[in-house]
PDB file of C-alpha atoms in Angstrom:
ATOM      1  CA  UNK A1124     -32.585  86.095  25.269  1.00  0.00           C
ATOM      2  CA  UNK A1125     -32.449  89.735  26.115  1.00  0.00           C
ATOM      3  CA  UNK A1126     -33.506  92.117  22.923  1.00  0.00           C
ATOM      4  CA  UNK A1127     -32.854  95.078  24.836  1.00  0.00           C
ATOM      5  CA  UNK A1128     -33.704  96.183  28.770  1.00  0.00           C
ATOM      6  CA  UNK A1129     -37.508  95.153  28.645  1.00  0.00           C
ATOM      7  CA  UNK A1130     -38.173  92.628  25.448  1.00  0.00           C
ATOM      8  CA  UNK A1131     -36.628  89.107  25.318  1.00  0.00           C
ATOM      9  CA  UNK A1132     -36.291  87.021  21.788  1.00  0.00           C
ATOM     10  CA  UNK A1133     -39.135  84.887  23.559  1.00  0.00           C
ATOM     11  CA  UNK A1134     -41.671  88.231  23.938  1.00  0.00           C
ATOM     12  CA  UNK A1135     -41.752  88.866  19.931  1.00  0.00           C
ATOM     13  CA  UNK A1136     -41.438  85.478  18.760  1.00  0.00           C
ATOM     14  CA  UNK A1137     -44.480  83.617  21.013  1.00  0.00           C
ATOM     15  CA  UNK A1138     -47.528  81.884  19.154  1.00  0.00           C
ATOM     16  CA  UNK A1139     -50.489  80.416  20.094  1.00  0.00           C
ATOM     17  CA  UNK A1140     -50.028  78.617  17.056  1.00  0.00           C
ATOM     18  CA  UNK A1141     -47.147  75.953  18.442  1.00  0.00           C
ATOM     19  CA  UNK A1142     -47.216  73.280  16.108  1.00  0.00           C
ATOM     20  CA  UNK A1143     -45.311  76.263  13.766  1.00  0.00           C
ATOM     21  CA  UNK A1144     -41.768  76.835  14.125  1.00  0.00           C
ATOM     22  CA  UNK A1145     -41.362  80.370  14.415  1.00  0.00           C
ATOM     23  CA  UNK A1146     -37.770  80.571  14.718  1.00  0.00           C
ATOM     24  CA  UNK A1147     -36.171  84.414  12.647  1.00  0.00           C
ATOM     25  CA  UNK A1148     -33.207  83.366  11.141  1.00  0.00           C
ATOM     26  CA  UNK A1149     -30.283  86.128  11.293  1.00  0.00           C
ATOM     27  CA  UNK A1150     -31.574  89.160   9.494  1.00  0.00           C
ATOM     28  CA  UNK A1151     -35.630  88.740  10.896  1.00  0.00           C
ATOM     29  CA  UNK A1152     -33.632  88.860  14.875  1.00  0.00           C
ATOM     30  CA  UNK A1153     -31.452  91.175  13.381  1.00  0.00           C
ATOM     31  CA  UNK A1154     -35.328  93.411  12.438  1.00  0.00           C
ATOM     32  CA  UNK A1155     -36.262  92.179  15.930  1.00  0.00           C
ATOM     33  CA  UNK A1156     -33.767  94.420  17.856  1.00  0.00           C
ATOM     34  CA  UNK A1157     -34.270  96.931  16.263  1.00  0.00           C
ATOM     35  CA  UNK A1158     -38.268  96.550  16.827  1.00  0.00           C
ATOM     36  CA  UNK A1159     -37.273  96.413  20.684  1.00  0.00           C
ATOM     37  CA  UNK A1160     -35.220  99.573  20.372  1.00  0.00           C
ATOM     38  CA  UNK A1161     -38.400 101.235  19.162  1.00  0.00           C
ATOM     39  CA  UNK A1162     -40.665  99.737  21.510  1.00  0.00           C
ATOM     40  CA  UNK A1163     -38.369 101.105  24.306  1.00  0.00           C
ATOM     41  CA  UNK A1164     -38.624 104.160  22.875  1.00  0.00           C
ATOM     42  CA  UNK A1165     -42.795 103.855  22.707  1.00  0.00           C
ATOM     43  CA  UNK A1166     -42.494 103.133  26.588  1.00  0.00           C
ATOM     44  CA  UNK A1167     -40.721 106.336  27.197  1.00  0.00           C
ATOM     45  CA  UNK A1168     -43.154 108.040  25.396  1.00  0.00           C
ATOM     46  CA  UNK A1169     -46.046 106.523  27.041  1.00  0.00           C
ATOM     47  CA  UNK A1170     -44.386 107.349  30.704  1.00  0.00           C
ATOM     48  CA  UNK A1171     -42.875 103.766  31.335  1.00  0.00           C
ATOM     49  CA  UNK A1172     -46.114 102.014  31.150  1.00  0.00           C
ATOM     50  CA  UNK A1173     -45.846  98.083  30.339  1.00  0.00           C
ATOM     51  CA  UNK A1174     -46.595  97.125  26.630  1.00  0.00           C
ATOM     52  CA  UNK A1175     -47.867  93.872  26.410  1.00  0.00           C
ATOM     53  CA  UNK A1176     -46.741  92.690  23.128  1.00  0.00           C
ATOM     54  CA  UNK A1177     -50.004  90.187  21.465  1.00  0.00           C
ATOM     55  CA  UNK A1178     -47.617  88.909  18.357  1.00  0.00           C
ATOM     56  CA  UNK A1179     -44.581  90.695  16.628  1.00  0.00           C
ATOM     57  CA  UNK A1180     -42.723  87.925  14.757  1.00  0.00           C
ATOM     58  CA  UNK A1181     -44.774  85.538  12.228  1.00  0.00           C
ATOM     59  CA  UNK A1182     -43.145  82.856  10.324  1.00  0.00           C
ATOM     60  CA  UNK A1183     -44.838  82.386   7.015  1.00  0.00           C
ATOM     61  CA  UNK A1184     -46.969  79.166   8.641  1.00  0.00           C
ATOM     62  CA  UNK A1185     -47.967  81.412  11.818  1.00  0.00           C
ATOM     63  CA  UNK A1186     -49.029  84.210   9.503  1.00  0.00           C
ATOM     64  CA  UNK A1187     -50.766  82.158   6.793  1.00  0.00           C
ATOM     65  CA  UNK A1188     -52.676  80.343   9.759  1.00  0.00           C
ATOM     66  CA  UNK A1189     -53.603  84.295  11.283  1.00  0.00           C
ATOM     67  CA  UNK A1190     -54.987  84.858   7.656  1.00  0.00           C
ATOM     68  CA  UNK A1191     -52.502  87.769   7.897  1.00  0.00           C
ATOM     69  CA  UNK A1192     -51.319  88.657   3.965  1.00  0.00           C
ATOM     70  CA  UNK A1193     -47.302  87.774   2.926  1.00  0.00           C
ATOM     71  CA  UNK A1194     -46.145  91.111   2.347  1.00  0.00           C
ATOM     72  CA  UNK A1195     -47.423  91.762   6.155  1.00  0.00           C
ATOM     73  CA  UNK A1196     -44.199  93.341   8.431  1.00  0.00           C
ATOM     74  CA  UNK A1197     -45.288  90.927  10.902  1.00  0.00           C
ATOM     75  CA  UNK A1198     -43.162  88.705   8.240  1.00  0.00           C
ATOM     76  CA  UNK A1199     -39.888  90.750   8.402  1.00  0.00           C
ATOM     77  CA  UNK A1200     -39.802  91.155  12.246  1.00  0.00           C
ATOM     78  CA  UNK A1201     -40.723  94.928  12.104  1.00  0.00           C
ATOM     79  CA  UNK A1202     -44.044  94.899  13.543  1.00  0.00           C
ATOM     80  CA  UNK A1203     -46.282  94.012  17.073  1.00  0.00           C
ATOM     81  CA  UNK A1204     -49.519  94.281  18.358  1.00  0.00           C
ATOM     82  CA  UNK A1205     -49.572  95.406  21.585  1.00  0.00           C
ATOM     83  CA  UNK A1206     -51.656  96.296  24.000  1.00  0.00           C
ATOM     84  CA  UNK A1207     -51.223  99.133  26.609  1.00  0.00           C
ATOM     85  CA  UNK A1208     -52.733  98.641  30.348  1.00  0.00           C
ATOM     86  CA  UNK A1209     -54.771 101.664  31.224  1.00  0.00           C
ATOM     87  CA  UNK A1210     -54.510 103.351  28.164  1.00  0.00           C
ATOM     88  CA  UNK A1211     -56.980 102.461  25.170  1.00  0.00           C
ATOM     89  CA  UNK A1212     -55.309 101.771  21.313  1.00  0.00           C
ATOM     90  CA  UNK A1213     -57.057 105.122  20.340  1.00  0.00           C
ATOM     91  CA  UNK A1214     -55.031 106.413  23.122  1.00  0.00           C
ATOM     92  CA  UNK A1215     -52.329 104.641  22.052  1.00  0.00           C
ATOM     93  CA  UNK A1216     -52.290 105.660  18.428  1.00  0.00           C
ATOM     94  CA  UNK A1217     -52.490 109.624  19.500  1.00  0.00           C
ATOM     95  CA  UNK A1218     -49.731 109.458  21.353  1.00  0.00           C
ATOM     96  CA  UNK A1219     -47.304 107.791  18.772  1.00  0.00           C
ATOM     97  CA  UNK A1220     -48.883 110.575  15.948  1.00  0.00           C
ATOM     98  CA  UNK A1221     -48.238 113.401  18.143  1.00  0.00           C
ATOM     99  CA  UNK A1222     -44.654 112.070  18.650  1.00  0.00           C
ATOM    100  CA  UNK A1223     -41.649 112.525  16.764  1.00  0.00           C
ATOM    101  CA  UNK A1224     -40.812 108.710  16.828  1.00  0.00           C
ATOM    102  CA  UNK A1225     -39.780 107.118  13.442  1.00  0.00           C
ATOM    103  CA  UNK A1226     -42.610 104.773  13.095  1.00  0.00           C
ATOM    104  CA  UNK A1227     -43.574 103.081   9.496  1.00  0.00           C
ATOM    105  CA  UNK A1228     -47.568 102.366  10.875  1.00  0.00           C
ATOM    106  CA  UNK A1229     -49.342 103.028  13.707  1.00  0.00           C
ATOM    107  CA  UNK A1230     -53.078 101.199  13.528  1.00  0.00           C
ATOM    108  CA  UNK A1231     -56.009 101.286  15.366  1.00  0.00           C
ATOM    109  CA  UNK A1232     -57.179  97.508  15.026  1.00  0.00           C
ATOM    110  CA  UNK A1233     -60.623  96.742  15.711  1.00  0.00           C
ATOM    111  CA  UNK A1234     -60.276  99.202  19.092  1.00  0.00           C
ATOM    112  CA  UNK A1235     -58.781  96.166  20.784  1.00  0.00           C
ATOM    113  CA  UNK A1236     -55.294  96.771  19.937  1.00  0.00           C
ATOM    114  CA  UNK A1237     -52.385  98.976  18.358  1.00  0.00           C
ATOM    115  CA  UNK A1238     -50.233  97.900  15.643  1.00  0.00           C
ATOM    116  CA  UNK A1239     -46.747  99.548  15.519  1.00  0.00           C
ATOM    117  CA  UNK A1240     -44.740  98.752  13.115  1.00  0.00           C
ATOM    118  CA  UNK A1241     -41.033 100.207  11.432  1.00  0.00           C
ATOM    119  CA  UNK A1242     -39.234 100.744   8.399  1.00  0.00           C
ATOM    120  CA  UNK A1243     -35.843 101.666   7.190  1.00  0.00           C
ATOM    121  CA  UNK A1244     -37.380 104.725   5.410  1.00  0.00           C
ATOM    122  CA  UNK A1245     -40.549 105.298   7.707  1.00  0.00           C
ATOM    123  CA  UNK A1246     -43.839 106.374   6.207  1.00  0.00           C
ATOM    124  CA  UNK A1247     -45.701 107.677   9.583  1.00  0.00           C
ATOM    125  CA  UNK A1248     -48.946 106.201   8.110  1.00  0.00           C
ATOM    126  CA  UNK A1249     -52.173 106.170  10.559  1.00  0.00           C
ATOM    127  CA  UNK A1250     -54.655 103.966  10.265  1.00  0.00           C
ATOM    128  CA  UNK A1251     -57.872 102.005  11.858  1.00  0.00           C
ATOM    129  CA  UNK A1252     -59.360  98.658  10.893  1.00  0.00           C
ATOM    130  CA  UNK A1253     -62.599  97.922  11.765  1.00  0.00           C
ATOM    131  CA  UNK A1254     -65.447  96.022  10.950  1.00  0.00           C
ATOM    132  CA  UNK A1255     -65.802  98.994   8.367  1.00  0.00           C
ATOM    133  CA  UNK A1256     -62.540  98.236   6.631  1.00  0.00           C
ATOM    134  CA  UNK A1257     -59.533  99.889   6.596  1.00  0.00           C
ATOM    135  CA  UNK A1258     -59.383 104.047   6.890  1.00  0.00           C
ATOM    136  CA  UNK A1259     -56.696 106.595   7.434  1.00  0.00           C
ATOM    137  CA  UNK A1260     -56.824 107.684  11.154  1.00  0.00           C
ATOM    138  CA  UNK A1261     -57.805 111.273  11.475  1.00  0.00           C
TER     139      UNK A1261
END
């Protein structure tokens, strides 16, 4: 099911983890399209490039099994990890700061991939976690 022009239903709800159901119910989908709204509007700003989404959606069993905390947006439907072809997540992160998109958190994680997430009253945090722990992005 079509999300919007480039992310299906599919795209921000696949697991590795498939003995999980990780089915939204209404208001998670509902989070969902308006994630894909935003992520359209993160491939503008990065000049059409593909964004390969790693996980956006987490039922409570996926998440738990990620080690990924319940209060994560992953939960809600509001965040992804994605990963940007020919441009590194450092690369990625700049470009979302120096924009004037409405993101709630942008993170560097572990210089592997970017973490994007929204909020209906977005904070614009930066961040990286690393090995080091977690640290705003400056």
């Amino acid at each position: 099911m079509n999300l919007t022009k480039h992310f299906t239903l599919e795209e921000l709800t696949v697991t590795s983890h498939r003995q999980f159901d990780n089915t939204p119910n209404d208001a998670e989908t509902a989070n969902l399209v308006l994630l894909a709204e935003f992520l359209e509007q993160v491939k503008t700003l990065l000049d059409g490039k593909p964004i390969m989404v790693n996980s956006a959606f987490r039922s409570k069993q996926v998440n738990d099994s990620v080690g990924s905390k319940d209060t994560s947006q992953h939960r809600l439907g509001y965040a992804a990890d994605i990963r940007v072809p020919g441009m590194t997540p450092d690369a990625v992160v700049r470009a979302l700061v120096a924009s004037d998109l409405p993101y709630d958190q942008v993170i560097r994680e572990f210089d592997a991939w970017t973490h994007v997430s929204i909020s209906p009253s977005p904070r614009r945090q930066a961040l990286i976690i690393d090995k080091q722990g977690v640290r705003s992005y400056a």
